[in-house]
Short mmCIF file of C-alpha atoms and ligand atoms in Angstrom, two decimals:
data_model
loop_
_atom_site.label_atom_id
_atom_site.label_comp_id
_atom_site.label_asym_id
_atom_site.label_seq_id
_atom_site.Cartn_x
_atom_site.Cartn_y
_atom_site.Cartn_z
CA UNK A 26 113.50 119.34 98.89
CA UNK A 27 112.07 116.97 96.80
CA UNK A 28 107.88 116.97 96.68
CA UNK A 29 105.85 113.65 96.56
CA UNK A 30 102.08 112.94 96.08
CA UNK A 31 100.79 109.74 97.68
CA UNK A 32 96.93 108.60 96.97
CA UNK A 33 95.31 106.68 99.43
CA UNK A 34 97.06 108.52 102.24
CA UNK A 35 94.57 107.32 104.79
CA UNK A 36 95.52 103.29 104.13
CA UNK A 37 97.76 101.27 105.74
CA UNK A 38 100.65 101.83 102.77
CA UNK A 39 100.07 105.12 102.94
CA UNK A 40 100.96 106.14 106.08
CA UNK A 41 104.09 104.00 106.20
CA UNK A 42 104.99 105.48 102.83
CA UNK A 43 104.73 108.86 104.25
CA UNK A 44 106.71 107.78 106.97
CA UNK A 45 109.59 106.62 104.97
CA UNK A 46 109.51 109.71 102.43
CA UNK A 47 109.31 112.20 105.78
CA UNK A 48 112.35 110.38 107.08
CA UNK A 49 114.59 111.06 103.89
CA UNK A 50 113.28 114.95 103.95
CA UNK A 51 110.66 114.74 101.52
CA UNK A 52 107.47 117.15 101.54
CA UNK A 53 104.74 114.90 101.60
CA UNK A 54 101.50 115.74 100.37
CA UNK A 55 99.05 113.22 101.47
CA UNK A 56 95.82 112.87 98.80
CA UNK A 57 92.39 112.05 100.56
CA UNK A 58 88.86 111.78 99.51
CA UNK A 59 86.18 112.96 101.54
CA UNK A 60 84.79 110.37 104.15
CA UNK A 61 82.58 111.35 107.17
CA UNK A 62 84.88 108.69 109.56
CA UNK A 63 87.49 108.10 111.91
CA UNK A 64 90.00 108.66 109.14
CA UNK A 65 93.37 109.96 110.79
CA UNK A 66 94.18 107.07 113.00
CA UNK A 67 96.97 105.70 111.84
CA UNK A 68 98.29 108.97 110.62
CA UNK A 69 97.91 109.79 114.15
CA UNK A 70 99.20 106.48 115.64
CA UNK A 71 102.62 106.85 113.43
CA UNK A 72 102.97 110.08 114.85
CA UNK A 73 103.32 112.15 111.60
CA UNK A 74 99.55 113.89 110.93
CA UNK A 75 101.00 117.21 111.92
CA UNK A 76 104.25 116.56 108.76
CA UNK A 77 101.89 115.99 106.15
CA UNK A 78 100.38 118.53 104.06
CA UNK A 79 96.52 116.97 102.95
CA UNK A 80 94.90 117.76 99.63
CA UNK A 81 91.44 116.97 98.34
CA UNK A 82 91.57 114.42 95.41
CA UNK A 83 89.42 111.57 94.36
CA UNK A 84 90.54 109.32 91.75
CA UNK A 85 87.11 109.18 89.91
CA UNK A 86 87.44 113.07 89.33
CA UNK A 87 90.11 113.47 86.47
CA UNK A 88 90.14 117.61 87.03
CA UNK A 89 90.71 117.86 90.40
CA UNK A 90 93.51 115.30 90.15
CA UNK A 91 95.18 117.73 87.34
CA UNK A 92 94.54 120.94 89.65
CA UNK A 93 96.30 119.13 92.46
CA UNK A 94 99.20 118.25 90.20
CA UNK A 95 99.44 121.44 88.73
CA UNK A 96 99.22 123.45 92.26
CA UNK A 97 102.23 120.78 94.06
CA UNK A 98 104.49 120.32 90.94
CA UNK A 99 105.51 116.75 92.45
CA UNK A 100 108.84 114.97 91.60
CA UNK A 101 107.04 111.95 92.55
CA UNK A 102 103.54 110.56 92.23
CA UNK A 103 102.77 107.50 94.40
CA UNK A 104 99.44 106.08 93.74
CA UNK A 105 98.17 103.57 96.81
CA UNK A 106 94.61 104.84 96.57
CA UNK A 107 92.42 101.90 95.30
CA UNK A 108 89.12 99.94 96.62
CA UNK A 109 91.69 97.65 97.92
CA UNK A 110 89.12 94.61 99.31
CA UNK A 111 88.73 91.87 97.27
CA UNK A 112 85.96 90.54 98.90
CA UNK A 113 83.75 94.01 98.61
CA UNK A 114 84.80 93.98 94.76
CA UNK A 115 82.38 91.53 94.13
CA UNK A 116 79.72 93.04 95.46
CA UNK A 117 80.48 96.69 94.11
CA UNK A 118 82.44 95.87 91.11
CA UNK A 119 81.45 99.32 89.09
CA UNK A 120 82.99 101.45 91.84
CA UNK A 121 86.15 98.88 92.04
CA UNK A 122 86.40 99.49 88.26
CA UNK A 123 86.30 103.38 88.59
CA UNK A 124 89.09 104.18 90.93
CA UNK A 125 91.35 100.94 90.64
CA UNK A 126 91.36 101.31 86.89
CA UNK A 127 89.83 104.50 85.54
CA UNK A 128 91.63 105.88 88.52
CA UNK A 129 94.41 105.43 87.33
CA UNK A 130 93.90 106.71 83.61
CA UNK A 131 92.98 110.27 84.89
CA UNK A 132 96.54 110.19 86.65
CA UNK A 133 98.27 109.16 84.18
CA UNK A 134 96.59 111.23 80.96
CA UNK A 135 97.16 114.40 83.30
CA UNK A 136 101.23 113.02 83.64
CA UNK A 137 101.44 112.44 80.04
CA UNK A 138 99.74 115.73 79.30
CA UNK A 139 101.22 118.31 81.55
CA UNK A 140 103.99 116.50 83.66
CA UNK A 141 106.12 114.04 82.14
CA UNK A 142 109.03 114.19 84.84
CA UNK A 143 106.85 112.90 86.89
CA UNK A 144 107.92 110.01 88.54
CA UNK A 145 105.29 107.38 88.76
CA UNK A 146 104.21 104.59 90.85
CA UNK A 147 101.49 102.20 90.89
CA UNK A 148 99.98 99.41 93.24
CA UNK A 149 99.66 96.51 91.58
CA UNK A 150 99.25 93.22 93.25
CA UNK A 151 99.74 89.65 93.76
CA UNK A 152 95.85 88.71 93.28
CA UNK A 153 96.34 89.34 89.83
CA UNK A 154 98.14 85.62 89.33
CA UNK A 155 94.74 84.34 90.65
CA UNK A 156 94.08 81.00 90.14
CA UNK A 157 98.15 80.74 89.08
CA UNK A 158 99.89 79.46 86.08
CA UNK A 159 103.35 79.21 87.53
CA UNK A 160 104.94 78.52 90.90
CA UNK A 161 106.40 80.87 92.37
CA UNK A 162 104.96 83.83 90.50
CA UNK A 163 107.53 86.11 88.91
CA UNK A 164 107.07 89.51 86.94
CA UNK A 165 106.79 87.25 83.58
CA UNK A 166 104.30 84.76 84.96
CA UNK A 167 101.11 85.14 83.57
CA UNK A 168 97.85 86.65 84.87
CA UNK A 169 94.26 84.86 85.84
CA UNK A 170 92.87 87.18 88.00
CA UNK A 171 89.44 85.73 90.23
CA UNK A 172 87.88 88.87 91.12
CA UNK A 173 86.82 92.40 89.88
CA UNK A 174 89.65 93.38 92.20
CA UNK A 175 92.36 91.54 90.23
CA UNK A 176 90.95 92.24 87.03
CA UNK A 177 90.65 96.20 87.49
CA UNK A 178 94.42 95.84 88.93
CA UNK A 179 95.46 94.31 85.49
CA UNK A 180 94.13 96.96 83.59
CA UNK A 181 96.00 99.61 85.67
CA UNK A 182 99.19 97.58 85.48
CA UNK A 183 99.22 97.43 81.72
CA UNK A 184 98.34 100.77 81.60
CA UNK A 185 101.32 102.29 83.52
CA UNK A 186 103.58 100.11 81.16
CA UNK A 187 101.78 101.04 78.30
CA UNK A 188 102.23 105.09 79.12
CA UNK A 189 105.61 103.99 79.94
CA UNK A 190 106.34 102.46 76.40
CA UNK A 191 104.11 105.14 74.25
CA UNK A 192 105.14 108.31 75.88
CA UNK A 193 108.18 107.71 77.45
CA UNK A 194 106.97 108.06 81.28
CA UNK A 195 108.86 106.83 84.41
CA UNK A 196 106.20 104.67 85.21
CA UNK A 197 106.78 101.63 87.86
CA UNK A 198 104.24 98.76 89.02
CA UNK A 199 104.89 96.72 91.74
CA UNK A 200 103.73 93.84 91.80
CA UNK A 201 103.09 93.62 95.88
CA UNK A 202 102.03 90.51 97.60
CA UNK A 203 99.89 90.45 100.63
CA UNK A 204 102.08 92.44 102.91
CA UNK A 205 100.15 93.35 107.15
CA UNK A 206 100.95 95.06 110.17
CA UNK A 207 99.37 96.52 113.54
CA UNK A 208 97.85 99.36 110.36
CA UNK A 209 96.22 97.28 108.68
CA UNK A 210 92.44 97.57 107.77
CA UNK A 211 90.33 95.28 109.86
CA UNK A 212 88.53 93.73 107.51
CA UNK A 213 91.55 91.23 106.15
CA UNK A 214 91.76 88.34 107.64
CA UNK A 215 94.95 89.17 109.43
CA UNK A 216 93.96 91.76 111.18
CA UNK A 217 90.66 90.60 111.75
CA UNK A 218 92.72 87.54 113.34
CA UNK A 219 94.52 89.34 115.80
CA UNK A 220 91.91 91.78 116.58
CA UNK A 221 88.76 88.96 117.10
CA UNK A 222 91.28 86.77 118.78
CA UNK A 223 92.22 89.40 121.24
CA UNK A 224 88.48 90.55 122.16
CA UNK A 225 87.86 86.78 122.42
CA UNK A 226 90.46 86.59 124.95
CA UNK A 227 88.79 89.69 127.01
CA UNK A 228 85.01 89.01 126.43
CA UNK A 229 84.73 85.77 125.17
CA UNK A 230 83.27 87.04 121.91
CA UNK A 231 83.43 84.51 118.67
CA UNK A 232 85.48 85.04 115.90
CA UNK A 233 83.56 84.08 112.43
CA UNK A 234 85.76 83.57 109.67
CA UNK A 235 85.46 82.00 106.34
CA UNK A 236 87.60 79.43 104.22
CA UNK A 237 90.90 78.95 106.50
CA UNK A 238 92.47 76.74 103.60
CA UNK A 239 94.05 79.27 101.46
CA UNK A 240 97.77 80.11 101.49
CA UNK A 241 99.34 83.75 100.76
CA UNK A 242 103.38 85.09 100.78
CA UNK A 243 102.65 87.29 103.76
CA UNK A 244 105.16 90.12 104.20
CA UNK A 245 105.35 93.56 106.69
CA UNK A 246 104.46 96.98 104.83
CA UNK A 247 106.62 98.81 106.46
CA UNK A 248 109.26 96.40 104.59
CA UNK A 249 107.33 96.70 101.08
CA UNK A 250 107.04 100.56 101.06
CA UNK A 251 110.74 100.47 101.23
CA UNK A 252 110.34 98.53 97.95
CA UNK A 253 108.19 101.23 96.29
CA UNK A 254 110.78 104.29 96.74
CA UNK A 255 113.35 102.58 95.58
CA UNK A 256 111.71 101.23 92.40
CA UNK A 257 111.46 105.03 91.72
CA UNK A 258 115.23 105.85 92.40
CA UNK A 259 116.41 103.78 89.57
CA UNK A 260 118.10 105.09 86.44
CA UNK A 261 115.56 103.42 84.61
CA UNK A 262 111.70 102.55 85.08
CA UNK A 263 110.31 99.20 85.90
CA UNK A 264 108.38 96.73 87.38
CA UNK A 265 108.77 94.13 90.44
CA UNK A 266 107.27 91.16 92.70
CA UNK A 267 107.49 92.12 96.12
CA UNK A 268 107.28 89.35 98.33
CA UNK A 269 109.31 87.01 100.97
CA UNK A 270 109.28 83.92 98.93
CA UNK A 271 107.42 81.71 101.68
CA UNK A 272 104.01 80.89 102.00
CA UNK A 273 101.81 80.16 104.66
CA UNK A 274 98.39 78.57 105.51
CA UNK A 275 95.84 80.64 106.88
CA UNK A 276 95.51 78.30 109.45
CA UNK A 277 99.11 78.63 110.84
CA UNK A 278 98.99 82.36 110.59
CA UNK A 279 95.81 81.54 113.33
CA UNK A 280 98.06 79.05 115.51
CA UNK A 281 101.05 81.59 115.67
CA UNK A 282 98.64 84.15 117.13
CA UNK A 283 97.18 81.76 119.19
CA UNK A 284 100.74 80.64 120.15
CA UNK A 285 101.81 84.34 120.85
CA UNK A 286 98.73 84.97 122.79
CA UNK A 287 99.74 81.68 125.30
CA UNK A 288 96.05 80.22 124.30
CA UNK A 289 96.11 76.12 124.01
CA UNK A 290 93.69 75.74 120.98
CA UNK A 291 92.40 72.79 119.12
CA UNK A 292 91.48 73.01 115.19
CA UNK A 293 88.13 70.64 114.24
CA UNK A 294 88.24 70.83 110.12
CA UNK A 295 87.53 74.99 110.05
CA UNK A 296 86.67 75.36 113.66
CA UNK A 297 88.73 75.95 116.77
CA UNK A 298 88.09 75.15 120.27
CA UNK A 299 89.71 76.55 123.79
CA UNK A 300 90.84 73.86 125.58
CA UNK A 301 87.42 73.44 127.33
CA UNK A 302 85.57 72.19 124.36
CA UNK A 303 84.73 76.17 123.52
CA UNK A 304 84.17 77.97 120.56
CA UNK A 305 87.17 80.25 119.43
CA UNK A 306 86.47 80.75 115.59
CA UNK A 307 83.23 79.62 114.22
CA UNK A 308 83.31 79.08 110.12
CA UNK A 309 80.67 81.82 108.54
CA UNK A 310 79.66 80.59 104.79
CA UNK A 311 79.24 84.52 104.07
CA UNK A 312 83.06 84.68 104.17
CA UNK A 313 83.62 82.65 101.27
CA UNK A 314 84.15 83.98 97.79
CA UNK A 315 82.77 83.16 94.83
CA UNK A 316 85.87 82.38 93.39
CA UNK A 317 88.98 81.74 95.21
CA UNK A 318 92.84 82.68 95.27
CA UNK A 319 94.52 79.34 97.01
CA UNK A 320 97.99 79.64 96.67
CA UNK A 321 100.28 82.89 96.55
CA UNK A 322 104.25 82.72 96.49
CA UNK A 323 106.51 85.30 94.95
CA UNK A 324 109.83 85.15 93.44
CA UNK A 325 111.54 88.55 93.81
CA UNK A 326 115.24 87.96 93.02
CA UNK A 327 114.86 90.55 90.49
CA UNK A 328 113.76 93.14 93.07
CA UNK A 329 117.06 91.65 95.00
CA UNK A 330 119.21 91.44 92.60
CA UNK A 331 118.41 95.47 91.04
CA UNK A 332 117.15 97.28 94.08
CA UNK A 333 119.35 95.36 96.38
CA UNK A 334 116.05 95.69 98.59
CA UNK A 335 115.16 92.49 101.24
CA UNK A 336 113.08 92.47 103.62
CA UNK A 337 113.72 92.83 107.47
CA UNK A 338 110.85 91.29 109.27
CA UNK A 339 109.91 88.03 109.43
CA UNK A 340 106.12 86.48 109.85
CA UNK A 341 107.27 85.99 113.53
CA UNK A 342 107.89 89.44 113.87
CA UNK A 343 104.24 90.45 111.76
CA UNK A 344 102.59 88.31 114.41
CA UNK A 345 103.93 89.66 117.27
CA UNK A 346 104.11 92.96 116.20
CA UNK A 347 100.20 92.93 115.29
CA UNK A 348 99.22 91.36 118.66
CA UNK A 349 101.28 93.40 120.55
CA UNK A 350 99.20 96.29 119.08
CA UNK A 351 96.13 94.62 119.33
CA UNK A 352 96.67 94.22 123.08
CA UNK A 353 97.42 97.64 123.58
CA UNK A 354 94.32 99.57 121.33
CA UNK A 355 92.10 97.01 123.68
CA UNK A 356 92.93 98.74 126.86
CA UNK A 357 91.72 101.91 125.92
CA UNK A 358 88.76 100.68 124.12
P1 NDP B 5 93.95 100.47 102.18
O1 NDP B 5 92.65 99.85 101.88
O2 NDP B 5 94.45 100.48 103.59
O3 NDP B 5 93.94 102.00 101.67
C1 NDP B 5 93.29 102.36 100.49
C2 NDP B 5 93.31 103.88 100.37
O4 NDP B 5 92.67 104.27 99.15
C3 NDP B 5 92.56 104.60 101.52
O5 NDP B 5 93.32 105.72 101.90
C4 NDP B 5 91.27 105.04 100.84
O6 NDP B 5 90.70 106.18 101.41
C5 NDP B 5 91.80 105.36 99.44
N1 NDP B 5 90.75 105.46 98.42
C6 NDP B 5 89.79 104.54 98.13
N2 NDP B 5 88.99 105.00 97.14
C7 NDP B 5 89.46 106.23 96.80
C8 NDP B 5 89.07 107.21 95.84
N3 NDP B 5 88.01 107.03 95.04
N4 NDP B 5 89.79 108.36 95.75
C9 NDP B 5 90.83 108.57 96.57
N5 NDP B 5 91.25 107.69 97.50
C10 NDP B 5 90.58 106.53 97.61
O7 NDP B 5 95.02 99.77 101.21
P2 NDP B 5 96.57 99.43 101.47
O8 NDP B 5 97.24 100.60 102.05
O9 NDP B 5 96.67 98.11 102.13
O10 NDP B 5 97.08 99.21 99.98
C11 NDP B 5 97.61 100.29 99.21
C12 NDP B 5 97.53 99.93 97.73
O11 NDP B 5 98.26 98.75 97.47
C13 NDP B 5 96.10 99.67 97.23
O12 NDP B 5 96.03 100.15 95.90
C14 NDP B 5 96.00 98.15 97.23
O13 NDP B 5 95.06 97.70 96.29
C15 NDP B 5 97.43 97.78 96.85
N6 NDP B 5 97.90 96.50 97.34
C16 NDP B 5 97.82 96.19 98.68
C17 NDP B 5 98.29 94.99 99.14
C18 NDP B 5 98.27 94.65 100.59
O14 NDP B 5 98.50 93.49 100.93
N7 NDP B 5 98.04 95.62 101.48
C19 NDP B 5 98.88 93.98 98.21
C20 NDP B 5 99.02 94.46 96.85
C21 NDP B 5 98.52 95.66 96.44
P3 NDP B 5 89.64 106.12 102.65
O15 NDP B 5 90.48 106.07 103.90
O16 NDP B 5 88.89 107.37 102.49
O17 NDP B 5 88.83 104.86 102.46
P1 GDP B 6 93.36 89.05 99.85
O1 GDP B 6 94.42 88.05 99.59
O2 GDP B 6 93.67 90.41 99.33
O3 GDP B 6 92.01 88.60 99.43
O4 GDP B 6 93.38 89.27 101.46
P2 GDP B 6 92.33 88.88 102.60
O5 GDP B 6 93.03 89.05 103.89
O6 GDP B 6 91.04 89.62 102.42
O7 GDP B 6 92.03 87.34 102.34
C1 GDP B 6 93.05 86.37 102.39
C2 GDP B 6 92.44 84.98 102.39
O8 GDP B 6 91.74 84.78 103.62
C3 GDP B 6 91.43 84.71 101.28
O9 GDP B 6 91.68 83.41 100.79
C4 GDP B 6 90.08 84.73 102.02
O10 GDP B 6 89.08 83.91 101.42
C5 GDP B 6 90.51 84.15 103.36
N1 GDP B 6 89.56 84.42 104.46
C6 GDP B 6 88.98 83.49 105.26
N2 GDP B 6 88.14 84.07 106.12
C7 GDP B 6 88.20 85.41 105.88
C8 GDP B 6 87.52 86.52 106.46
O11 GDP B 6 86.71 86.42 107.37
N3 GDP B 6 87.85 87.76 105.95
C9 GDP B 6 88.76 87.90 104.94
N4 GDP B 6 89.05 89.13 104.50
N5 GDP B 6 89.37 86.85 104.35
C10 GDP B 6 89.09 85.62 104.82
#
């Protein structure tokens, strides 16, 4: 049976990851910090809390990640865990810095140390293309990260490929564009979206949301964590853009969940209106960044081509399937 480690076992990647690795026989050992909250939901709501073995590991602790690694003996190490909101990394950039990057370090210094069969992945992203230099974005195109997010994700992504060239590791990044679902944390605008709009539907409440201009390759993370296990089935180690190749306005992901939800809407610049002249979403200058990501699209014909992965879902399917959810959580509310 093989073993697995996956960081960030609480987050939306997580669970679906754990999912995936359960359903191929796989002991999963799910790594969580400590956090006084409602943390087991989606464990819970993907029916698999009770399959997953949960050990105690921060990333900004380097020896309790090395006792962990020691005591489970993984054949693979999947690291998800990261301050993973872009927005927030501009206000608390230190702690950003500590687990997206030094984070990262301690795992891998313990790896090279102690465990090199250790097969590694890590989460890079898409928001480290930034303000980008090439359209689409491929795994050559060159980075310009716009937040402390981005640029603590560029440090761990060199760093895997650096352990990867220096020591010989089976390190893998990939590079993962914005990917949703019903799991994912409410504070994206996605999810935000489909949760405000539904609770606007039932009370009335207004949704306050920031610049609506922006466009991002939106895929399904149940699709992309498919992506991530196969990267580390390969003969050899390396790295990939994961992404559906088409890119969408944040206002149109708005409309097709205003579509699905059978609510006849009007846009006014940012704004949009019920069809009585009301208030649906309300613009709220504290949404805005300081610095902005417009455009993401992703060329992954490598990914295609070498892990003969695709993905299944389509942004119809992410809309629906993330209302449909929505819906449901608000009757037992
Ligand atoms: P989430 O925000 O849903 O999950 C992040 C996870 O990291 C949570 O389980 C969180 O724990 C954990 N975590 C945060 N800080 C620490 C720490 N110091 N020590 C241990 N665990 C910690 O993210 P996603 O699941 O959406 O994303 C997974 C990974 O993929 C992240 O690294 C993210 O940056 C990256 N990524 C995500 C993309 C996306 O579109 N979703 C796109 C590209 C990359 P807790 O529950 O306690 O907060
Ligand atoms: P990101 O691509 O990782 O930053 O994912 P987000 O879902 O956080 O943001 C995607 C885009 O939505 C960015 O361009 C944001 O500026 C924009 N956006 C507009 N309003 C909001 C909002 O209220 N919350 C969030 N999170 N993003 C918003």
């Amino acid at each position: 049976m093989k073993k697995a480690i996956i960081t960030g076992i609480t987050g939306q990647d997580g669970g679906y990851l754990a999912k995936l690795l359960l359903s191929k026989g796989y002991k999963v050992y799910g790594a969580q910090r400590r956090n006084t909250g409602k943390r087991y939901w989606r464990l819970d709501e993907l029916g698999i809390l009770d399959q997953i073995e949960l050990v105690d590991m921060d990333l900004s602790e380097p020896y309790n990640i090395e006792k962990v690694i020691d005591e489970v003996q993984p054949d693979e190490f999947y690291n998800l865990a990261a301050q993973s909101f872009v927005d927030l990394s501009f206000k608390q950039p230190q702690i950003t810095t500590l687990v997206n990057s030094l984070g990262v370090l301690n795992i891998l210094e313990v790896i090279k140390n102690k465990h090199q069969k250790v097969k590694f992945y890590q989460a890079s992203t898409s928001e480290m293309y930034g303000k980008v230099t090439e359209t689409p974005q491929k795994e050559t195109t060159r980075f310009y990260p716009r937040s402390p997010y981005a640029c603590a994700k560029v440090y761990s992504h060199y760093l895997s490929i650096n352990y990867r060239e220096s020591y010989n590791l089976f390190t893998c990044s990939g590079i993962l564009f914005n990917h949703e679902s019903p799991m994912r944390g409410e504070e994206f605008v996605t999810r935000k979206t489909t949760k405000g709009l539904v609770e606007w539907l039932k009370t009335g409440k207004i949704l306050e949301l920031g610049n609506l201009e922006s466009y991002r390759d939106w895929g399904h993370a149940e699709d992309y964590v498919e992506a991530m296990w196969l990267m580390l089935q390969q003969d050899k180690p390396n790295d990939y853009v994961i992404s559906t190749g088409k890119t969408t306005k944040i206002k149109d992901f708005i409309k097709k969940c205003l579509d699905e939800l059978n609510v006849k809407h009007e846009f006014r610049g940012q704004e949009v209106f019920d069809e009585n002249g009301n208030y649906i979403i309300k613009t709220n200058p504290k949404f805005f960044r300081p610095t902005e990501v417009d455009a993401l699209i992703g060329d992954s014909n490598k990914a295609f081509k070498d892990l003969n992965w695709k993905p299944k879902h389509t942004l119809e399917t992410l809309v629906k399937d993330m209302i449909i959810a929505d819906l449901e959580r608000y009757k037992y509310k």
